[in-house]
Structures are given as C-alpha cells and as structure tokens.
Amino acid sequence: MTIRVSKRHLIAGGGAAFAVSALPGAREARAQTPRNTLVIAAQIDDLVALDPHHSFEVTGSDLLKNVYDQLFAIDETKSSAELVPGLAESFSVSPDGRTFTFAIRQNVKFHSGNPLTAADVAFSIRRPLLINRTPAFMYRSVGLNRDNVEQTVRQTGDFEVQVTFDKAYAPSLIQNLFTATIGSVVDKKLVEQNAGTDHGNAWLNRNSAASGAFRLVRHQPNESYTLDRNDSWWRGRADLQRIIVRHVPEAATQRLMLERGDVDVARNLTPTEISGLRGRAGVTIAEFPRGTIQYFSANMGDPILSKPKVIEALKHLVDYDAIANNLLPGQVFPHQSFIPRAILGEVDSRPWKFDPDRAKALLAEAGHASGIRLTMDTANTFPSLDVAQALQASFARGGVTLEVLPATGAQVLAKYRARNHQLFIGIWGLGYPDPHYNADSFSHNPPGRDNPGKLTWRNNWTIPELSARTEAAMQERDANARSAQYRQIQEEFMGTSPFAVFAQQQIQVGVRSNVTGYMASSPGLSAIYWRTNKS
C-alpha cells in the first residue's frame, strides 16, 4: 500500500442510502466542540475513493473501517495483531486446505435496514474482482480472479459462504486478508439498485452501503466528511454521536485550532509542532505505532548499482539513528526489515550501521575509489523529501554525490514503475496485517513474467530461490514454522537486497485533554473512532 503524505500542511441523513454532498461553509472559530462530537483536523486531500473495494489510501481506510464491517477484525485493545471474529462468527477448512467455509453472523442489519446475509458476503467477495480496481491484486494473489470468482465463491446457505483458493494457504493469511478494507461487506440489494454499468463503483464513491459503527452522511472532497453513529451496530453502540474530519493542510494551523479548542484532535503535526505543544494546558500528545516502513531502493538494472559492494556501501551511508532521533523524533523508530513490529515474523536485528569509512572502502573494492554520482527520486512532500536531503548529506561523507530529484507523487511513482530510476525513496504500508502482504512485494519476484506491482521487479532484483521460499511461507499452516520462515527470509533480505529499510512510522497526534479512547492507528491499521469518548 503506497502512502502519500502532504507537507502543505452535521446533519444526519435518512433513508436507505446516505448521499455525499457539500457541508455548509466554514464557521467561525469556537472555544469548545460539542460534547457528543469528535472534531479532527487532518490532511484528507488524498481521499479519492469511498468505495471500499476501490479505496487504497490510508485516509480512506481510516474512514471506511469505521463505516463498514469485514469478515474478521483485529483486536484493537491488544498491541499485537490478534484476530477476532467479525461478520464471520467461525470458519472451517477442508482436508485439502483449499476451501474455507465461513459461518456468517445472524441478526446484523445494514444502515439501510436491509438484513445482512450470506448473499451479501458472496457478492462482496466477488465484486472487487469485477470492478478491477487497485486492491483487487490482494484477491488475485490467492488465486481468485474475474474468470473463476463465480465458481470459487459460493453461497452454500442463508448464512454460509464457501471460498475455494488455488492453493492451501495458511489460515491466518486468509483471515488477515479478510480484515482489509477490500474485505468490507456491502449491501447487495442497495448496490444493485444503483449498479449502472460499473457494478455500482461510481455510486459507492458518493454513497455508503454499510453495516459498521458509523454511517457516512456527508463528504465534501478536500474539505470534510461527517459520520453519524449507528445505534444498532452489532458490536455495541459507540459513545459519541458524530465524527467530523476537516481537511486542514497546514500543521501550524492544525496546532492553532487544537490550542483554541476548535478541534479535538490534530492529526498531522510535524516534530516542531509536537514540541511546541508539549506541556500546554488542555492538550496531550499521543503516540501510535503504525505498520508503515520507510525505505530507499536501488535499481539493479543500473551498471553502477548492479554491483553488490556498491549497494552495501550505500546501506552504510544511512545515519539510521539521526533520522529517528533528530530528523523525525517521535514520528519513526529505527527498523531495518520489511515486516513491521507486532506482525508475525518480525525481526529486531539491525545489521546496518552508519560507517562512512567502511562505505569508502567498499566503493574502492567495487572500482570506484574516487566516488560515484547518483540520483534519488522522491516525492516533494514530508517526510520523503526531508529524508532524501538528509541522505544527500550523509552519502557525501562516504564519497557519494547524491542529486535529489523531487517531483509530485504521481510523477515519481510513474518513473519508479517504469524502472527508470537509480535510487527511489518511498513509504510502504501494510494492506492487511499479515507478513505475506509485504513479503509479496519485497522478497517475491517469480521468474518468467513481468511483475510491475512488486517492488522487487521495479528494482530489477531477480530472486528465484527467495521467491520460492516466500511462496512456501505463504502456505505454511503452522504459525511457529511460518514465523521462522519469514525471519529467515528477512535475514537474507537485509543482507543482499537492493532495499535499505531505515524506519517504521509512529503517528503522533495532539489531543484535547478531555478526549479519551481515540486511536490514530491500530493493529488493524486504521484509526478507531468508536472507542472515543469526551468528558
């Protein structure tokens, strides 16, 4: 999942569907937000899709995971990603390991009042492949596709669904997959009434058809969205009646609004703003680890970067501790592999240290005693551009002259996907909390075909043996054995890959002191609104 971060930095609906329309114009500043309402200042200009089977941005997940239910959920009260039943109360697996039978929870109603049944679940599993938006790759990775989905996804009872995969995958992988936003269950009857020629994609990008904790009542792109409580939610009614998220691009403005009491939460504060808020009356700073890693990668199709000793030298030119402690204090912590903390198979080892002298020696061994010149493509946004500029300085100490090439996120990604870069700096987030999601991009590049969605392919890293081991880990049914396989894969990845992972993200937010229970991130990878309360 690609993460985009910008540096520019109330009326209940009725009826079966909830139209997404404009909010009233901006109001005057106020000293206190309503007692039953949480008001959040955030950057939400990348909220481009409200259809849960289309959305692929973190901002969308924060909204949609509070509006829609999935078959399984992550226990938000635990620090690790522990699975709990969602709309699937239980499941069983066939002897050959390929067919999963899900028992669907009864007596659940959509916001429309329509009952939720197995027909809605089967429809919702098939639909992402039929609309064929970016998240559909998650289902294709386990053998589901547009041609076979009618046969592989079957309603076998009023409250029972069977899904047959192409291989015997680890049960925990399938459960984790169905916690993702793409696993959201939509109201089949309501969507089909508004299907048009695109399976309801355009309609669901303006409306909701959900059963979750909150219902979407209004959305004005680049300005705000409003959620109202679903009093009939099967997990229990949320404490607050309403959530309002306002687009405030500037961190300094977010801070000012928080200090004045115009908002309850400031979501996108820089280290400078966080420092300025510490100790202020009426405000607390909350920190939430997030399953998002920061890395740079080298295109091994480049004649200079194809030399292993050059890659090794570059990894010695990252000042890992300075990035975490000085550049992004409190917003990241050092981490050097592709599986984030709290996910099965995580490793704590940090084999790479900042060592300019060692880097110079390695460059000399590679035939570049006089140093090298490289370019690094980066989005012109925080924190990628800031880190790229820090790398420019640390690389120079080891004999590498680095030219930073900032551009828009879309321009940089297009160049990266075309493999026209030398070095690329990026941020990568989990689509669902299973090690396979990241392994599929960082240690998997099957030979014989183009894999433009995989980061390995984009960096010309050919790894048939490691790819086979990654596929084996995907199918290992014993959790301990599977964890050990991923740890071994990561040890090889850290030693030989063209990727230098240098940090894992931690979200820092400013919160008014009368707010409790708000989670800006969770083991399920999204913000949690339904546990929030105000005194």
XYZ file of C-alpha atoms in Angstrom:
535
model
C 0.000 0.000 0.000
C 1.545 3.251 -1.093
C 1.271 6.057 1.458
C 1.004 9.665 0.357
C 1.632 12.403 2.906
C 1.262 16.075 2.144
C 3.571 18.663 3.690
C 1.174 21.586 2.882
C 0.452 21.275 5.751
C -23.707 17.971 10.667
C -26.690 16.871 9.718
C -27.862 13.224 9.933
C -29.026 11.691 6.661
C -32.038 9.420 6.347
C -33.347 6.654 4.151
C -31.596 3.666 2.651
C -28.563 5.444 1.252
C -26.570 8.392 2.503
C -25.658 10.944 -0.119
C -22.223 12.502 -0.098
C -22.760 16.221 -0.531
C -21.323 19.550 0.491
C -21.128 20.702 4.077
C -22.080 24.282 4.916
C -19.356 26.852 4.575
C -16.649 27.406 7.127
C -17.833 28.542 10.542
C -16.318 30.999 12.962
C -13.804 29.648 15.456
C -15.328 28.333 18.660
C -13.892 27.692 22.098
C -15.234 24.174 22.500
C -16.577 21.441 20.244
C -19.959 19.829 21.030
C -19.956 17.257 23.848
C -21.214 14.419 21.618
C -18.984 15.187 18.627
C -15.318 14.486 17.858
C -13.783 17.045 15.511
C -10.486 16.096 13.862
C -8.149 18.307 11.846
C -6.331 16.184 9.260
C -4.915 16.115 5.756
C -7.545 14.269 3.722
C -6.920 15.547 0.210
C -5.840 12.053 -0.880
C -9.299 10.648 -0.071
C -10.140 9.817 -3.677
C -12.373 6.721 -3.341
C -15.189 5.933 -0.893
C -15.998 2.565 -2.461
C -14.318 0.089 -0.044
C -13.451 -2.219 -2.945
C -11.715 0.659 -4.751
C -10.033 2.638 -1.958
C -6.307 2.052 -1.448
C -5.128 5.065 0.578
C -4.669 5.130 4.355
C -7.000 8.131 4.637
C -9.710 6.059 3.010
C -9.088 3.176 5.388
C -9.476 5.486 8.392
C -12.948 6.417 7.165
C -14.122 3.113 5.708
C -13.041 0.783 8.526
C -15.257 2.833 10.851
C -18.205 2.603 8.448
C -18.012 -0.958 7.062
C -17.678 -4.377 8.696
C -15.362 -7.147 7.478
C -15.410 -10.934 7.971
C -12.649 -10.719 10.589
C -11.273 -7.931 12.755
C -8.124 -7.131 14.697
C -8.497 -6.735 18.441
C -7.826 -3.028 18.854
C -7.238 -3.451 22.593
C -4.076 -5.545 22.013
C -0.681 -4.264 20.909
C -0.201 -7.219 18.560
C -2.383 -8.033 15.571
C -4.660 -10.626 17.200
C -7.590 -11.818 15.097
C -11.170 -11.848 16.392
C -14.432 -12.804 14.661
C -16.177 -10.150 12.627
C -19.116 -10.884 10.351
C -17.735 -14.423 10.142
C -18.516 -15.957 13.540
C -16.419 -19.041 12.737
C -14.846 -20.910 9.826
C -13.627 -24.371 8.866
C -11.070 -25.585 6.321
C -11.407 -28.584 4.035
C -8.954 -31.515 4.386
C -7.014 -30.357 1.309
C -6.651 -26.889 2.843
C -8.137 -25.058 -0.145
C -11.798 -24.479 0.744
C -12.812 -22.207 3.605
C -16.393 -22.314 4.889
C -17.499 -19.192 6.758
C -20.442 -19.123 9.172
C -21.950 -15.643 8.798
C -23.216 -13.764 11.834
C -27.011 -13.560 12.015
C -29.255 -10.633 13.011
C -26.937 -7.966 11.560
C -28.581 -5.122 9.659
C -27.139 -2.657 7.190
C -27.622 1.053 7.759
C -30.404 0.831 5.168
C -32.341 -1.598 7.385
C -31.736 -4.496 4.993
C -30.687 -7.738 6.748
C -27.118 -8.912 6.143
C -26.955 -12.475 4.802
C -24.547 -14.805 3.042
C -25.731 -13.371 -0.291
C -24.210 -10.003 0.662
C -20.936 -11.653 1.696
C -20.570 -13.675 -1.525
C -21.436 -10.575 -3.566
C -18.867 -8.522 -1.653
C -16.037 -11.019 -2.178
C -16.713 -11.251 -5.919
C -17.240 -7.544 -6.509
C -13.623 -6.252 -6.090
C -12.514 -8.529 -8.910
C -15.380 -7.412 -11.132
C -14.700 -3.687 -10.706
C -10.960 -4.467 -11.002
C -9.530 -1.519 -9.095
C -6.076 -1.485 -7.493
C -6.894 -3.516 -4.323
C -8.080 -6.472 -6.446
C -4.480 -7.696 -6.594
C -4.888 -8.906 -3.000
C -7.508 -11.442 -4.075
C -5.624 -12.357 -7.249
C -2.600 -13.227 -5.083
C -4.597 -16.137 -3.603
C -5.915 -17.415 -6.916
C -9.232 -15.585 -7.218
C -9.892 -13.772 -10.486
C -12.695 -12.391 -12.632
C -12.984 -15.600 -14.633
C -13.296 -18.030 -11.720
C -14.928 -15.997 -8.964
C -18.469 -17.227 -9.668
C -17.269 -20.822 -9.167
C -14.799 -20.240 -6.337
C -17.059 -18.030 -4.169
C -20.348 -19.774 -3.408
C -23.286 -19.138 -1.113
C -23.992 -22.531 0.479
C -26.699 -21.468 2.921
C -28.592 -18.435 4.156
C -25.667 -17.703 6.475
C -22.833 -19.745 4.976
C -20.270 -18.942 2.281
C -17.529 -21.146 0.828
C -14.412 -19.813 -0.884
C -12.025 -22.150 -2.718
C -8.484 -20.906 -3.283
C -5.935 -22.198 -5.788
C -3.622 -23.489 -3.045
C -3.723 -24.495 0.610
C -2.817 -21.158 2.163
C -2.115 -20.510 5.824
C -5.486 -19.995 7.548
C -4.146 -16.902 9.321
C -3.247 -15.368 5.941
C -6.831 -15.775 4.712
C -8.253 -14.397 7.958
C -5.926 -11.387 7.826
C -6.794 -10.812 4.167
C -10.458 -10.545 5.100
C -9.720 -7.843 7.691
C -8.615 -5.473 4.911
C -10.754 -2.655 3.561
C -11.254 -4.714 0.393
C -12.939 -7.316 2.627
C -15.748 -4.911 3.557
C -19.234 -6.339 3.156
C -21.627 -4.129 1.198
C -25.417 -4.136 0.994
C -26.033 -6.182 -2.172
C -29.626 -5.045 -2.659
C -28.755 -1.379 -2.298
C -25.698 -1.550 -4.564
C -27.563 -3.466 -7.261
C -30.318 -0.843 -7.233
C -27.627 1.702 -8.147
C -25.294 -0.518 -10.160
C -25.261 1.245 -13.520
C -22.660 -0.271 -15.849
C -19.790 -0.336 -13.328
C -21.144 -2.620 -10.583
C -22.036 0.445 -8.544
C -18.483 1.807 -8.366
C -19.366 5.419 -9.182
C -22.369 5.322 -6.844
C -20.398 3.883 -3.918
C -17.773 6.583 -4.373
C -20.510 9.061 -3.413
C -22.639 6.953 -1.043
C -22.340 4.172 1.511
C -23.953 0.723 1.804
C -22.525 -0.425 5.109
C -23.296 -2.002 8.489
C -20.484 -0.640 10.682
C -20.133 1.542 13.765
C -20.812 4.808 11.911
C -22.684 5.782 8.786
C -21.329 8.217 6.255
C -23.658 11.197 5.995
C -21.622 13.835 4.199
C -18.389 14.237 2.286
C -17.063 17.286 0.525
C -13.808 16.409 -1.256
C -10.772 18.273 0.084
C -12.878 19.861 2.835
C -14.505 17.440 5.280
C -16.518 14.342 5.973
C -19.107 13.575 8.647
C -20.036 10.243 10.235
C -23.035 9.632 12.490
C -23.378 6.792 14.981
C -25.113 3.554 14.017
C -27.184 2.929 17.130
C -27.890 -0.670 16.029
C -24.300 -1.804 15.474
C -23.940 -5.464 16.414
C -20.763 -4.809 18.432
C -22.490 -2.186 20.582
C -23.244 1.499 20.189
C -20.293 3.905 20.007
C -20.030 6.532 22.741
C -20.015 9.600 20.508
C -22.858 10.558 18.206
C -20.838 12.230 15.472
C -17.344 12.361 13.933
C -16.296 15.329 11.797
C -12.949 15.241 9.997
C -11.904 18.576 8.492
C -9.199 18.971 5.862
C -6.559 21.275 7.327
C -3.392 21.000 5.225
C -1.044 23.122 7.345
C 0.412 21.585 10.513
C 0.730 25.018 12.120
C -2.960 25.677 11.523
C -3.892 22.310 12.983
C -1.893 23.168 16.089
C -3.559 26.579 16.466
C -7.038 25.079 16.091
C -6.231 22.469 18.730
C -4.911 25.063 21.167
C -8.036 27.198 20.718
C -10.360 24.224 21.165
C -11.758 24.448 17.623
C -10.851 20.771 17.117
C -10.407 17.842 19.480
C -7.580 16.138 17.563
C -4.767 17.453 15.349
C -3.754 14.547 13.136
C -0.754 15.656 11.024
C 1.636 17.566 13.251
C 5.343 17.899 12.481
C 8.018 17.353 15.141
C 8.224 21.149 15.503
C 4.506 21.433 16.249
C 4.621 18.481 18.634
C 7.483 20.096 20.524
C 5.559 23.348 20.780
C 2.502 21.586 22.217
C 4.265 19.624 24.930
C 3.334 20.948 28.345
C 0.496 23.114 27.068
C -2.576 23.138 29.303
C -5.542 21.196 27.940
C -3.524 19.239 25.366
C -1.841 15.837 25.442
C 0.444 14.146 22.913
C -0.485 10.576 21.963
C 1.729 8.147 20.026
C 0.634 5.135 17.988
C 2.959 2.719 16.158
C 1.827 2.093 12.588
C 2.646 -0.778 10.258
C 4.353 1.536 7.787
C 8.019 1.364 6.830
C 10.306 3.887 5.165
C 12.964 2.755 2.716
C 15.068 3.620 -0.265
C 15.834 1.201 -3.068
C 18.414 0.861 -5.816
C 17.702 -0.134 -9.409
C 19.936 -3.129 -10.038
C 19.494 -2.644 -13.765
C 21.855 0.313 -13.447
C 25.512 -0.633 -14.215
C 26.824 1.011 -11.040
C 24.098 -0.229 -8.736
C 24.285 -3.776 -10.065
C 27.482 -4.222 -8.018
C 26.711 -5.753 -4.585
C 29.524 -3.828 -2.878
C 28.005 -0.523 -4.045
C 24.659 -1.490 -2.521
C 26.432 -2.488 0.682
C 28.262 0.845 0.759
C 25.001 2.778 0.437
C 23.497 0.917 3.388
C 26.480 2.053 5.458
C 25.760 5.667 4.486
C 22.351 5.901 6.143
C 22.515 7.603 9.533
C 19.705 5.482 10.961
C 19.788 6.910 14.463
C 19.940 10.525 13.299
C 16.852 10.066 11.132
C 14.895 8.643 14.064
C 16.237 10.867 16.826
C 16.933 14.189 15.117
C 15.077 14.469 11.823
C 11.814 12.688 12.747
C 11.869 12.431 16.547
C 8.870 10.553 17.877
C 7.462 10.021 14.373
C 9.574 6.985 13.474
C 11.785 4.456 15.211
C 14.738 2.572 13.694
C 13.732 -0.578 11.826
C 15.622 -2.392 9.062
C 13.393 -5.085 7.583
C 10.136 -5.272 5.684
C 7.872 -6.850 8.325
C 6.826 -4.201 10.860
C 6.817 -4.757 14.580
C 3.782 -6.569 16.050
C 3.334 -8.651 12.873
C 4.083 -12.379 12.666
C 7.732 -12.984 11.745
C 9.075 -9.593 12.842
C 12.812 -9.326 13.475
C 14.561 -6.849 15.748
C 18.059 -7.141 14.302
C 19.745 -4.030 12.925
C 22.772 -5.235 10.958
C 23.494 -1.906 9.269
C 25.279 0.993 10.965
C 26.337 4.394 9.697
C 30.018 3.896 8.753
C 31.371 6.258 6.054
C 34.889 4.783 6.210
C 33.572 1.286 5.539
C 31.480 2.670 2.691
C 34.540 4.285 1.070
C 36.440 1.003 1.301
C 33.560 -0.912 -0.299
C 33.315 1.597 -3.142
C 37.034 1.218 -3.748
C 36.654 -2.570 -3.864
C 33.892 -2.081 -6.431
C 36.233 0.003 -8.617
C 35.034 3.442 -7.537
C 37.810 4.733 -5.314
C 37.095 8.278 -6.475
C 33.450 8.043 -5.505
C 30.232 7.893 -7.523
C 27.384 10.170 -8.541
C 23.757 9.032 -8.179
C 20.253 10.476 -8.378
C 17.383 9.838 -5.967
C 13.753 10.296 -6.980
C 11.445 11.444 -4.200
C 8.006 12.900 -3.756
C 8.266 16.595 -2.923
C 6.451 16.034 0.392
C 7.209 15.391 4.037
C 8.870 13.167 5.172
C 10.329 11.659 1.979
C 11.914 14.872 0.710
C 13.331 15.698 4.141
C 14.885 12.226 4.459
C 16.281 12.407 0.917
C 18.023 15.669 1.784
C 19.453 14.096 4.953
C 20.734 11.183 2.869
C 22.323 13.641 0.476
C 24.453 14.911 3.360
C 25.328 11.513 4.842
C 26.119 9.992 1.435
C 28.621 12.794 0.765
C 30.656 11.689 3.785
C 31.245 8.333 2.083
C 32.160 9.611 -1.369
C 28.688 9.502 -2.967
C 27.424 12.676 -4.607
C 23.638 12.449 -4.499
C 21.333 14.596 -6.608
C 17.816 14.705 -5.168
C 15.064 14.841 -7.812
C 11.776 15.943 -6.199
C 8.501 15.706 -8.122
C 4.849 15.052 -7.484
C 3.950 11.684 -6.025
C 2.294 10.616 -9.275
C 5.347 11.572 -11.357
C 7.768 9.785 -9.055
C 5.671 6.617 -8.930
C 5.317 6.542 -12.718
C 9.107 6.707 -13.098
C 9.575 4.040 -10.404
C 7.069 1.673 -12.001
C 8.813 2.138 -15.357
C 12.179 1.236 -13.725
C 13.732 4.492 -14.918
C 15.195 5.486 -11.542
C 18.585 4.987 -9.936
C 17.541 5.412 -6.299
C 13.969 5.833 -5.062
C 12.788 6.781 -1.592
C 9.380 5.607 -0.502
C 6.942 4.740 2.260
C 5.122 1.409 2.296
C 2.171 0.397 4.457
C 0.511 -2.949 5.109
C -2.743 -3.568 3.285
C -3.607 -6.179 5.899
C -1.683 -7.337 8.991
C -0.076 -10.488 7.620
C 3.625 -10.916 6.728
C 2.772 -12.093 3.237
C 1.460 -8.676 2.216
C 4.912 -7.099 2.482
C 6.851 -10.230 1.542
C 4.941 -10.376 -1.726
C 6.486 -7.048 -2.733
C 9.896 -7.140 -1.016
C 11.005 -10.793 -1.385
C 8.947 -12.205 -4.241
C 9.683 -11.834 -7.954
C 8.730 -15.051 -9.789
C 10.773 -15.567 -12.965
C 9.319 -15.641 -16.433
C 6.880 -12.737 -16.285
C 6.677 -9.022 -15.567
C 5.521 -8.145 -12.066
C 5.166 -4.330 -12.138
C 3.220 -4.298 -8.883
C 6.134 -5.807 -6.958
C 8.905 -3.608 -5.615
C 11.417 -6.378 -6.351
C 10.567 -6.201 -10.056
C 10.726 -2.406 -10.118
C 14.299 -2.616 -8.821
C 15.358 -5.433 -11.180
C 16.064 -7.814 -8.297
C 15.958 -11.362 -9.680
C 15.480 -13.867 -6.846
C 14.037 -17.240 -7.929
C 15.125 -19.097 -4.779
C 13.932 -16.427 -2.359
C 10.662 -16.180 -4.297
C 10.105 -19.920 -3.871
C 10.741 -19.646 -0.136
C 8.302 -16.729 0.083
C 5.637 -18.820 -1.646
C 6.293 -21.698 0.758
C 5.860 -19.399 3.775
C 2.548 -18.234 2.345
C 1.279 -21.825 2.544
C 2.779 -22.905 5.877
C -0.125 -23.740 8.195
C 1.856 -23.987 11.425
C 2.184 -20.453 12.847
C 5.543 -21.039 14.568
C 7.088 -22.602 11.483
C 5.682 -19.830 9.321
C 7.127 -17.165 11.604
C 10.555 -18.827 11.453
C 10.424 -18.900 7.637
C 9.739 -15.180 7.441
C 12.565 -14.419 9.855
C 14.989 -16.385 7.665
C 13.726 -14.625 4.530
C 14.288 -11.250 6.164
C 17.828 -12.099 7.254
C 18.704 -12.754 3.608
C 16.752 -9.688 2.505
C 18.635 -7.368 4.850
C 21.987 -8.756 3.733
C 21.566 -8.916 -0.040
C 18.586 -6.864 -1.217
C 18.733 -3.501 -3.018
C 16.437 -2.121 -0.300
C 17.596 -0.105 2.690
C 14.732 -0.057 5.189
C 15.590 2.571 7.798
C 12.487 3.272 9.897
C 8.991 2.300 10.945
C 6.391 5.012 11.291
C 4.855 6.142 14.547
C 1.926 8.533 14.487
C 1.982 11.469 16.875
C -1.218 13.414 17.410
C -2.304 16.288 19.577
C -5.461 15.546 21.570
C -7.559 17.732 23.851
C -7.278 16.512 27.442
C -10.999 15.791 27.747
C -10.807 13.171 24.956
C -10.193 9.513 25.843
C -10.032 6.335 23.795
C -9.118 7.924 20.448
C -6.730 5.794 18.395
C -5.000 7.380 15.399
C -3.767 3.934 14.386
C -4.449 0.386 15.487
C -3.128 -3.140 14.929
C -5.850 -3.256 12.272
C -4.036 -0.388 10.517
C -6.767 2.248 10.723
C -7.957 4.925 13.097
C -10.562 3.822 15.642
C -13.428 6.220 16.328
C -15.954 4.009 18.137
C -13.932 3.817 21.374
C -13.571 7.593 21.683
C -15.291 9.491 24.490
C -15.290 13.050 25.834
C -15.703 14.357 29.349
